[in-house]
Coordinates of C-alpha atoms in Angstrom, one line a residue:
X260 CA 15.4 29.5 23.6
X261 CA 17.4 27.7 26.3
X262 CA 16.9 27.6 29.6
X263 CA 19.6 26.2 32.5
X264 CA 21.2 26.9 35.6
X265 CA 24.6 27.9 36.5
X266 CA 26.8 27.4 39.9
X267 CA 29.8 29.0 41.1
X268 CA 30.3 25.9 43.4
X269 CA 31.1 28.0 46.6
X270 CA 31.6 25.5 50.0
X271 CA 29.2 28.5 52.2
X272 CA 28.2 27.8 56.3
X273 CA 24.5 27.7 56.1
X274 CA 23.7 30.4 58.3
X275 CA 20.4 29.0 59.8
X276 CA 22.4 25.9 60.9
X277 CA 26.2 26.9 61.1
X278 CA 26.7 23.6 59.2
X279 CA 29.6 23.8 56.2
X280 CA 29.3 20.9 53.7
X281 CA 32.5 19.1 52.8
X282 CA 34.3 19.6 49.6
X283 CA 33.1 15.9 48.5
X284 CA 29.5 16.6 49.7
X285 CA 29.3 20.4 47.9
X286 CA 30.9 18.4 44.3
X287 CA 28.4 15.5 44.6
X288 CA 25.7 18.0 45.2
X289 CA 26.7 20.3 42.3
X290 CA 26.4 16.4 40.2
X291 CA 23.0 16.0 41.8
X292 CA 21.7 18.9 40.8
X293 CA 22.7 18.7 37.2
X294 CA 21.2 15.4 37.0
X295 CA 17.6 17.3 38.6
X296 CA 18.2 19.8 35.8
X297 CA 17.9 17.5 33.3
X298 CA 15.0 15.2 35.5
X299 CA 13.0 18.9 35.2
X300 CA 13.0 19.4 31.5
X301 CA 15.9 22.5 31.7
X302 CA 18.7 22.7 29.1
X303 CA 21.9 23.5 30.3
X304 CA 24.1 22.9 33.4
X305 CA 26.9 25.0 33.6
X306 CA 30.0 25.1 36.3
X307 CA 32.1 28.3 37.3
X308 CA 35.8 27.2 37.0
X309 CA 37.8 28.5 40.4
X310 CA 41.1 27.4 41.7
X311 CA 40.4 29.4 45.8
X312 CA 38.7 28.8 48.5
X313 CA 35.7 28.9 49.1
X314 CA 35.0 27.0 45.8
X315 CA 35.7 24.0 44.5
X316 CA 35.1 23.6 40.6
X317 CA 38.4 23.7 39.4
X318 CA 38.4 20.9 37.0
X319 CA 35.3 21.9 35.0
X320 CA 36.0 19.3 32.1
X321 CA 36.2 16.6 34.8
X322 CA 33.0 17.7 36.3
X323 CA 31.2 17.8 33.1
X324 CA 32.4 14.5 31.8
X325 CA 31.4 12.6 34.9
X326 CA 27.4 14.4 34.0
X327 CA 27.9 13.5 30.2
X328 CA 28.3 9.4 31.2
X329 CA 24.7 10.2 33.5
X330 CA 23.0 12.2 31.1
X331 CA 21.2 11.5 27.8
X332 CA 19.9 15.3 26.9
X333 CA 21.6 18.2 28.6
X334 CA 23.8 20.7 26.9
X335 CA 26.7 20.7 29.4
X336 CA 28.7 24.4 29.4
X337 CA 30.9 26.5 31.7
X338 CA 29.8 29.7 33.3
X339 CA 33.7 30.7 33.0
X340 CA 36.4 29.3 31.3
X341 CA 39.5 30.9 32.4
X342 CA 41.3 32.3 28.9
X343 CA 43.4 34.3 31.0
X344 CA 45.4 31.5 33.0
X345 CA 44.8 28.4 31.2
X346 CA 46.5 27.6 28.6
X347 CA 44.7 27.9 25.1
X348 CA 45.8 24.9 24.0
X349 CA 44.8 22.5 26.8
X350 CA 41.5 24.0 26.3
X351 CA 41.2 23.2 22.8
X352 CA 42.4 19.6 23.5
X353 CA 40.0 19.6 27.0
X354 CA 36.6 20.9 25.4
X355 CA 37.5 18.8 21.9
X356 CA 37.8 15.7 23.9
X357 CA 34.3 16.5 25.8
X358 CA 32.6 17.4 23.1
X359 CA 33.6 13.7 21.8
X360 CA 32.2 12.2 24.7
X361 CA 29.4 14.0 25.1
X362 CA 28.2 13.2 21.5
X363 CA 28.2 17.0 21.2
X364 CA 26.0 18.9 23.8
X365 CA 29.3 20.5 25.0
X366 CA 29.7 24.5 24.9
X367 CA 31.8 27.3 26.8
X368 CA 31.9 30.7 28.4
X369 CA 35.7 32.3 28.2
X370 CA 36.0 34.9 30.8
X371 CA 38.7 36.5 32.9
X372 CA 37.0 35.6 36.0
X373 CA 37.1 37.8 39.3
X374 CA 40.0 36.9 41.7
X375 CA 43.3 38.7 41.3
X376 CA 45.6 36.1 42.9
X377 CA 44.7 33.6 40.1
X378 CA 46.6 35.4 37.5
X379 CA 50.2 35.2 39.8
X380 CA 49.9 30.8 40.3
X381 CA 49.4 30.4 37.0
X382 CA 52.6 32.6 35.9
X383 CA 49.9 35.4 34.4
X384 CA 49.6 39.4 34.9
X385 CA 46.4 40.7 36.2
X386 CA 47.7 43.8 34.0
X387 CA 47.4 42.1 30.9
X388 CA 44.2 40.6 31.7
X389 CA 42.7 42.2 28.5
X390 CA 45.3 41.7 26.2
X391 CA 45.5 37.4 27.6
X392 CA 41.9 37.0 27.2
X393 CA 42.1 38.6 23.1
X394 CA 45.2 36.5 22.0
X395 CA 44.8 33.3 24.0
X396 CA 41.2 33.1 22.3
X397 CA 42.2 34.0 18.8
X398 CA 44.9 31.4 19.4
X399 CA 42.0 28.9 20.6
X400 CA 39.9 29.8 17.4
X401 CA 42.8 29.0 14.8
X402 CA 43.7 25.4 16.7
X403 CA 40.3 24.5 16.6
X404 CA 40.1 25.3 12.6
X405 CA 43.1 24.7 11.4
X406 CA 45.1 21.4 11.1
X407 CA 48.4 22.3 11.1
X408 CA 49.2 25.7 13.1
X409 CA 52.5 28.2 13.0
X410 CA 52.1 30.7 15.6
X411 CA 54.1 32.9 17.8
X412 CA 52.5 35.9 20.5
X413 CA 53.6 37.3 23.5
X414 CA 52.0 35.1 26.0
X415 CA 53.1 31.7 25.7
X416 CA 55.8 29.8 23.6
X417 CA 55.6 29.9 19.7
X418 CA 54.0 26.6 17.8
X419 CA 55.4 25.2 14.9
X420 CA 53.7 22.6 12.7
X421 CA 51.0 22.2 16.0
X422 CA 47.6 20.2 15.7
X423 CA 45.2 20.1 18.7
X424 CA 43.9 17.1 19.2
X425 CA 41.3 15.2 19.1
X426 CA 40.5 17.8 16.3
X427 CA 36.3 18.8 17.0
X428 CA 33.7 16.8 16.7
X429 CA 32.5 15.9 13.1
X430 CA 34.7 19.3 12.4
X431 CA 32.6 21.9 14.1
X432 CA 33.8 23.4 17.2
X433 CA 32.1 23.8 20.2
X434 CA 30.1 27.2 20.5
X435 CA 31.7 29.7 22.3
X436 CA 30.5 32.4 24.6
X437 CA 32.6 35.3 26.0
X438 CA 31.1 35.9 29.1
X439 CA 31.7 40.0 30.9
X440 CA 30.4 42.0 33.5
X441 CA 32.0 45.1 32.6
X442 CA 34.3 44.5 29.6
X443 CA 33.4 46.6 26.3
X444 CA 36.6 44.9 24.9
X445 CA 34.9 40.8 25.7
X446 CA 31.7 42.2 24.2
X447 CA 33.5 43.1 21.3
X448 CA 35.7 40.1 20.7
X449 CA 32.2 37.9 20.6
X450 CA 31.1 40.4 17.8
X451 CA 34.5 40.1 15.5
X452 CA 34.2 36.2 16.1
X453 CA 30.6 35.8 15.5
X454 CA 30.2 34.2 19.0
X455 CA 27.8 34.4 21.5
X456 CA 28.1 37.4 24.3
X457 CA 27.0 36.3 27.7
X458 CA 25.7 38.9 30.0
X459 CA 26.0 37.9 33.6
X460 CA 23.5 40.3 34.2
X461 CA 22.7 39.7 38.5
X462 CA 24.6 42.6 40.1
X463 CA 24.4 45.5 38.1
X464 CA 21.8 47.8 37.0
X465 CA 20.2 46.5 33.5
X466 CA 21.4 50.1 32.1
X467 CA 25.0 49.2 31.9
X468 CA 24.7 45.4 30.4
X469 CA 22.2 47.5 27.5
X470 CA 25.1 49.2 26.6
X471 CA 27.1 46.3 26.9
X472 CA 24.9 44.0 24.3
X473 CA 23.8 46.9 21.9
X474 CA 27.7 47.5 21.0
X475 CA 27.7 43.6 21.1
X476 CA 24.9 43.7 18.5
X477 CA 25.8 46.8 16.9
X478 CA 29.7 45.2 15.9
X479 CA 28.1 41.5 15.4
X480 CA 26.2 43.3 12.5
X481 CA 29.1 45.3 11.3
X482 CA 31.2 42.4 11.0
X483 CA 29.0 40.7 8.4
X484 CA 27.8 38.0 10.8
X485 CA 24.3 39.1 10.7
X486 CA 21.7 41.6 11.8
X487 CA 21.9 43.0 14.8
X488 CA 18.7 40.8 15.8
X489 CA 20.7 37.4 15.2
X490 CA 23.8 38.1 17.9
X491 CA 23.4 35.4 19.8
X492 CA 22.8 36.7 23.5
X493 CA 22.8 35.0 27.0
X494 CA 21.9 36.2 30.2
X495 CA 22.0 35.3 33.8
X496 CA 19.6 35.3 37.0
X497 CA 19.0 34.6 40.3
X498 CA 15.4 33.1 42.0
X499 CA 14.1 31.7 44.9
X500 CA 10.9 30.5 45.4
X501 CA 8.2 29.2 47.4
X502 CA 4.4 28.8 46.8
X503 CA 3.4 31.9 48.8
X504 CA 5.8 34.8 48.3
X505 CA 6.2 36.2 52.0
X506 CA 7.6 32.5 52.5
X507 CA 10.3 32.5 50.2
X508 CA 11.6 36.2 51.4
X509 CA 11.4 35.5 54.9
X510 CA 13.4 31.7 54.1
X511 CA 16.2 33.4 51.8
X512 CA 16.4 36.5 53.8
X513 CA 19.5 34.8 56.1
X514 CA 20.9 33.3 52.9
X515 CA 21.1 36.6 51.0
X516 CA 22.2 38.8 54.5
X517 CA 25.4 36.1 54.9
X518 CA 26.2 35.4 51.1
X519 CA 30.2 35.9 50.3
X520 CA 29.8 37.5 47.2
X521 CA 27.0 40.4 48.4
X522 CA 26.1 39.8 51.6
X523 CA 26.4 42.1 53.9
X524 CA 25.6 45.2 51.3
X525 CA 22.5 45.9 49.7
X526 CA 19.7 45.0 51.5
X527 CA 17.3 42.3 49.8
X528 CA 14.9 44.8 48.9
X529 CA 17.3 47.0 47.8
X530 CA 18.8 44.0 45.7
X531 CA 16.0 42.5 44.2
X532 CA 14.4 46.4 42.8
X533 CA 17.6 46.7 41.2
X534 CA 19.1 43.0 39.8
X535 CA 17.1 40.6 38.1
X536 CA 17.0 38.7 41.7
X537 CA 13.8 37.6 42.4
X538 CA 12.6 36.0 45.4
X539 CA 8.8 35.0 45.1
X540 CA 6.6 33.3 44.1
X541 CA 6.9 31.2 40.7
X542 CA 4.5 33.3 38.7
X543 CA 6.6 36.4 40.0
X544 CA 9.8 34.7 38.6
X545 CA 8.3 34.4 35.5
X546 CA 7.0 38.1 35.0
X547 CA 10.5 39.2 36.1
X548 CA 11.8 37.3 33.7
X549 CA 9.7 38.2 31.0
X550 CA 10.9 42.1 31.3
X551 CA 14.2 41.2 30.3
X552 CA 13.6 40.7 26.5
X553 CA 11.9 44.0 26.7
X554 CA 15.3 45.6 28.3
X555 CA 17.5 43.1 25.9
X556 CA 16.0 42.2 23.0
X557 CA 15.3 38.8 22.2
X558 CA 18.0 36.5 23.2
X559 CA 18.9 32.8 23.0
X560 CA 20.1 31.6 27.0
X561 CA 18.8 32.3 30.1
X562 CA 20.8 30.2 33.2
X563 CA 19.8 31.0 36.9
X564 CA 22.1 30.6 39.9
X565 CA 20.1 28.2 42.7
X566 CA 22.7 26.4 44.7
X567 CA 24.7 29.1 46.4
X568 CA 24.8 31.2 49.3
X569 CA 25.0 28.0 51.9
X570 CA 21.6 26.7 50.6
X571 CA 20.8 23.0 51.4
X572 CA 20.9 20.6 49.0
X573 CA 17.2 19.9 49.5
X574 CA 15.9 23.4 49.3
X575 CA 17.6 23.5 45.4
X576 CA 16.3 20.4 44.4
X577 CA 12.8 21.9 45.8
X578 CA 13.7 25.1 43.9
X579 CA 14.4 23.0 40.7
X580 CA 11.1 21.4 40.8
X581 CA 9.6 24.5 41.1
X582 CA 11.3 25.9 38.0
X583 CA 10.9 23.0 35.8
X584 CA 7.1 22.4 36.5
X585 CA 5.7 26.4 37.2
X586 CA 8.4 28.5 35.6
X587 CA 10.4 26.9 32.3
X588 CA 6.9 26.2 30.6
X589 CA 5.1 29.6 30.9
X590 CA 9.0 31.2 29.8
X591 CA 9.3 29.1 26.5
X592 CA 5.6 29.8 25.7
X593 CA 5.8 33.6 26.2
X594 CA 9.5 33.8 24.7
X595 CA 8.2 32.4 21.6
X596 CA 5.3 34.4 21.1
X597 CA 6.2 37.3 18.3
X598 CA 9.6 35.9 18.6
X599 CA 11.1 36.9 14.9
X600 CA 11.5 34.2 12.1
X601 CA 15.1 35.6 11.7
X602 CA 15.8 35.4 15.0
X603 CA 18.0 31.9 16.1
X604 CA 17.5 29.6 18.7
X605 CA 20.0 28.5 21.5
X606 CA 23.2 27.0 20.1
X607 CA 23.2 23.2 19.8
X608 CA 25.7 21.2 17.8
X609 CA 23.7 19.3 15.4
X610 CA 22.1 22.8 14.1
X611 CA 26.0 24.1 13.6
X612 CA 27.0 20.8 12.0
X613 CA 23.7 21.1 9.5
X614 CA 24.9 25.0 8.9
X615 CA 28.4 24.2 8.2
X616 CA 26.7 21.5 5.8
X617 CA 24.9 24.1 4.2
X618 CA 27.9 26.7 4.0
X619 CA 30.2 24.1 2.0
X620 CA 27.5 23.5 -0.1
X621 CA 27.1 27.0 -1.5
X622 CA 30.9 27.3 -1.4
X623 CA 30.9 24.0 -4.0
X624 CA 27.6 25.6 -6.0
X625 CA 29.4 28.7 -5.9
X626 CA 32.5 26.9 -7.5
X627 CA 30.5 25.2 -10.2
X628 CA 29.2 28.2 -11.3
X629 CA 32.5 30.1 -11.6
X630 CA 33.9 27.2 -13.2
X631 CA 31.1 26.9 -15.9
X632 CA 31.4 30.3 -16.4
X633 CA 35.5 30.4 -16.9
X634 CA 34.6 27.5 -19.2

């Protein structure tokens, strides 16, 4: 299983100081942090991609190149990839040429994202939103696995003759997930695809997102992909932690009342009973945590949101200590415990390359054998 953290990259006051970092001090930090990831022992860093104020992360590939030169380890990912706006083929030429530089730990969340003015600057419908994020990706899919593409939709010019390159990395793609809060239609893209299905689980009630990833698991299966067991599932979180719990509420409290995306609503208690927030101590993260395979299922990602809400760089980096030392240890040892044999582990590109080597194998034995046959 693989753990990491996520950021939305939001430039947030800091409510106990009225201080507002700069946009160069809130991207360095987000470069910090993803170096302290990997320092800690976590597994992936992923960036939100946003192109309004208040955040900054609009050039995710950029961002993530700049942490594959620094880092010898972490999978590097996207908590959205706009399919909607961006054009499929710059992101099959983008995440190809990462993937290249980062020797392969390179992976990606499509989503539709959540701000309705993005769709008008980049020339898009907010209508069509659904109908963009299907044939943009199935677009994505062929230019990735095919050489040589002839294609014509309704969203973007017709190709003729196309190839993407540089074409993926020793021929396998990079994984894809197909990220959705609410979207029955994402869910069951990732199943027709054999993708992974990304829950981004931290403001709704766990009922909905079980409904969301049984059909996921339930149309994985039916598309001959595998059991319903082997979808390949992520999910997201929010923590904050201190040593003694009391201390970590009453530190976060001013964070969570002023936050842009739910401040001002819910209060913390009300929050935290209902989301997988948790704000706590680090054995409370962890038995929080541990509920949500019994809600889910087993599942392959788990990335927590750290940095947001106007919190110091300091206080993250304290809170990334925290879970690489207290938390991620006591969460891979209790994941893996009755965990089933079937069941596979977080995506990595040297496991797809060794499966791909595997599947062209048993389509050669399988020609042999016709072929003596015939003979």
């Amino acid at each position: 299983m693989q753990f990491g953290i996520f950021t939305v990259g939001d430039v947030t006051p800091d409510p106990t100081t009225g201080r507002t970092p700069t946009e160069h001090e809130r991207i360095m930090a987000m470069v910090t942090i993803a170096l302290k990831a990997e320092e800690v022992g976590l597994d992936v860093f992923a960036t939100g991609e946003h192109h309004n104020p208040p955040f900054v992360p609009s050039s995710p590939t950029t961002m993530l190149g700049w942490i594959a030169a620094r880092t010898e380890r972490l999978l590097l990912s996207t908590a959205t990839t706009l399919i909607t706006t961006n054009d499929p083929v710059k992101i099959a030429e983008d995440f190809a040429m990462l993937q290249h530089l980062a020797g392969g730990r390179v992976d990606l969340m499509m989503g539709r994202g959540n701000t309705g003015p993005v769709y008008p600057w980049f020339g898009q419908d907010i209508r069509q939103g659904i109908p963009l994020a299907i044939e943009n990706y199935a677009l994505l899919h062929k230019l990735w696995r095919e050489g040589v593409v002839d294609w014509e939709g309704r969203f973007r010019t017709p190709l003729q003759g196309f190839t993407s390159t540089p074409r993926p990395l020793d021929g396998v793609p990079p994984f894809v997930w197909h990220g959705s809060i609410r979207s029955p239609e994402i869910a069951e893209q990732a199943a027709f695809y054999g993708d992974g299905f990304f829950a981004n689980n931290i403001f709704w009630p766990k009922e909905h997102f079980q409904r969301l990833i049984s059909l996921y698991r339930e149309r994985y299966a039916h598309y001959g992909h595998g059991s319903a067991e082997q979808a390949y599932v992520g999910l997201g979180g929010q923590v904050f932690m201190r040593k003694n719990s009391q201390d970590a509420v009453r530190e976060f409290r001013p964070y969570f009342d002023n936050a842009p995306v739910y401040g001002h609503g819910p209060s913390l208690e009300e929050f935290t009973e209902q989301t997988p927030l948790t704000v706590g101590s680090p054995q409370e993260v962890i038995e929080k945590t541990l509920t949500f395979r019994e809600s889910f299922g087993d599942y392959q990602r788990q990335l927590f949101l750290m940095d947001h809400a106007g919190l110091p760089l300091k206080t993250v980096l304290e809170q990334l200590d925290l879970l690489g030392e207290e938390v991620i240890p006591v969460l891979r040892e209790e994941f893996a415990k009755g965990r089933p044999a079937g069941v596979p582990g977080g995506p990595t590109h040297a496991a797809r390359v060794a499966a791909a080597e595997r599947a062209a194998g048993d389509d050669d034995r399988a020609a042999s054998a016709a072929f003596g046959t015939r003979a």
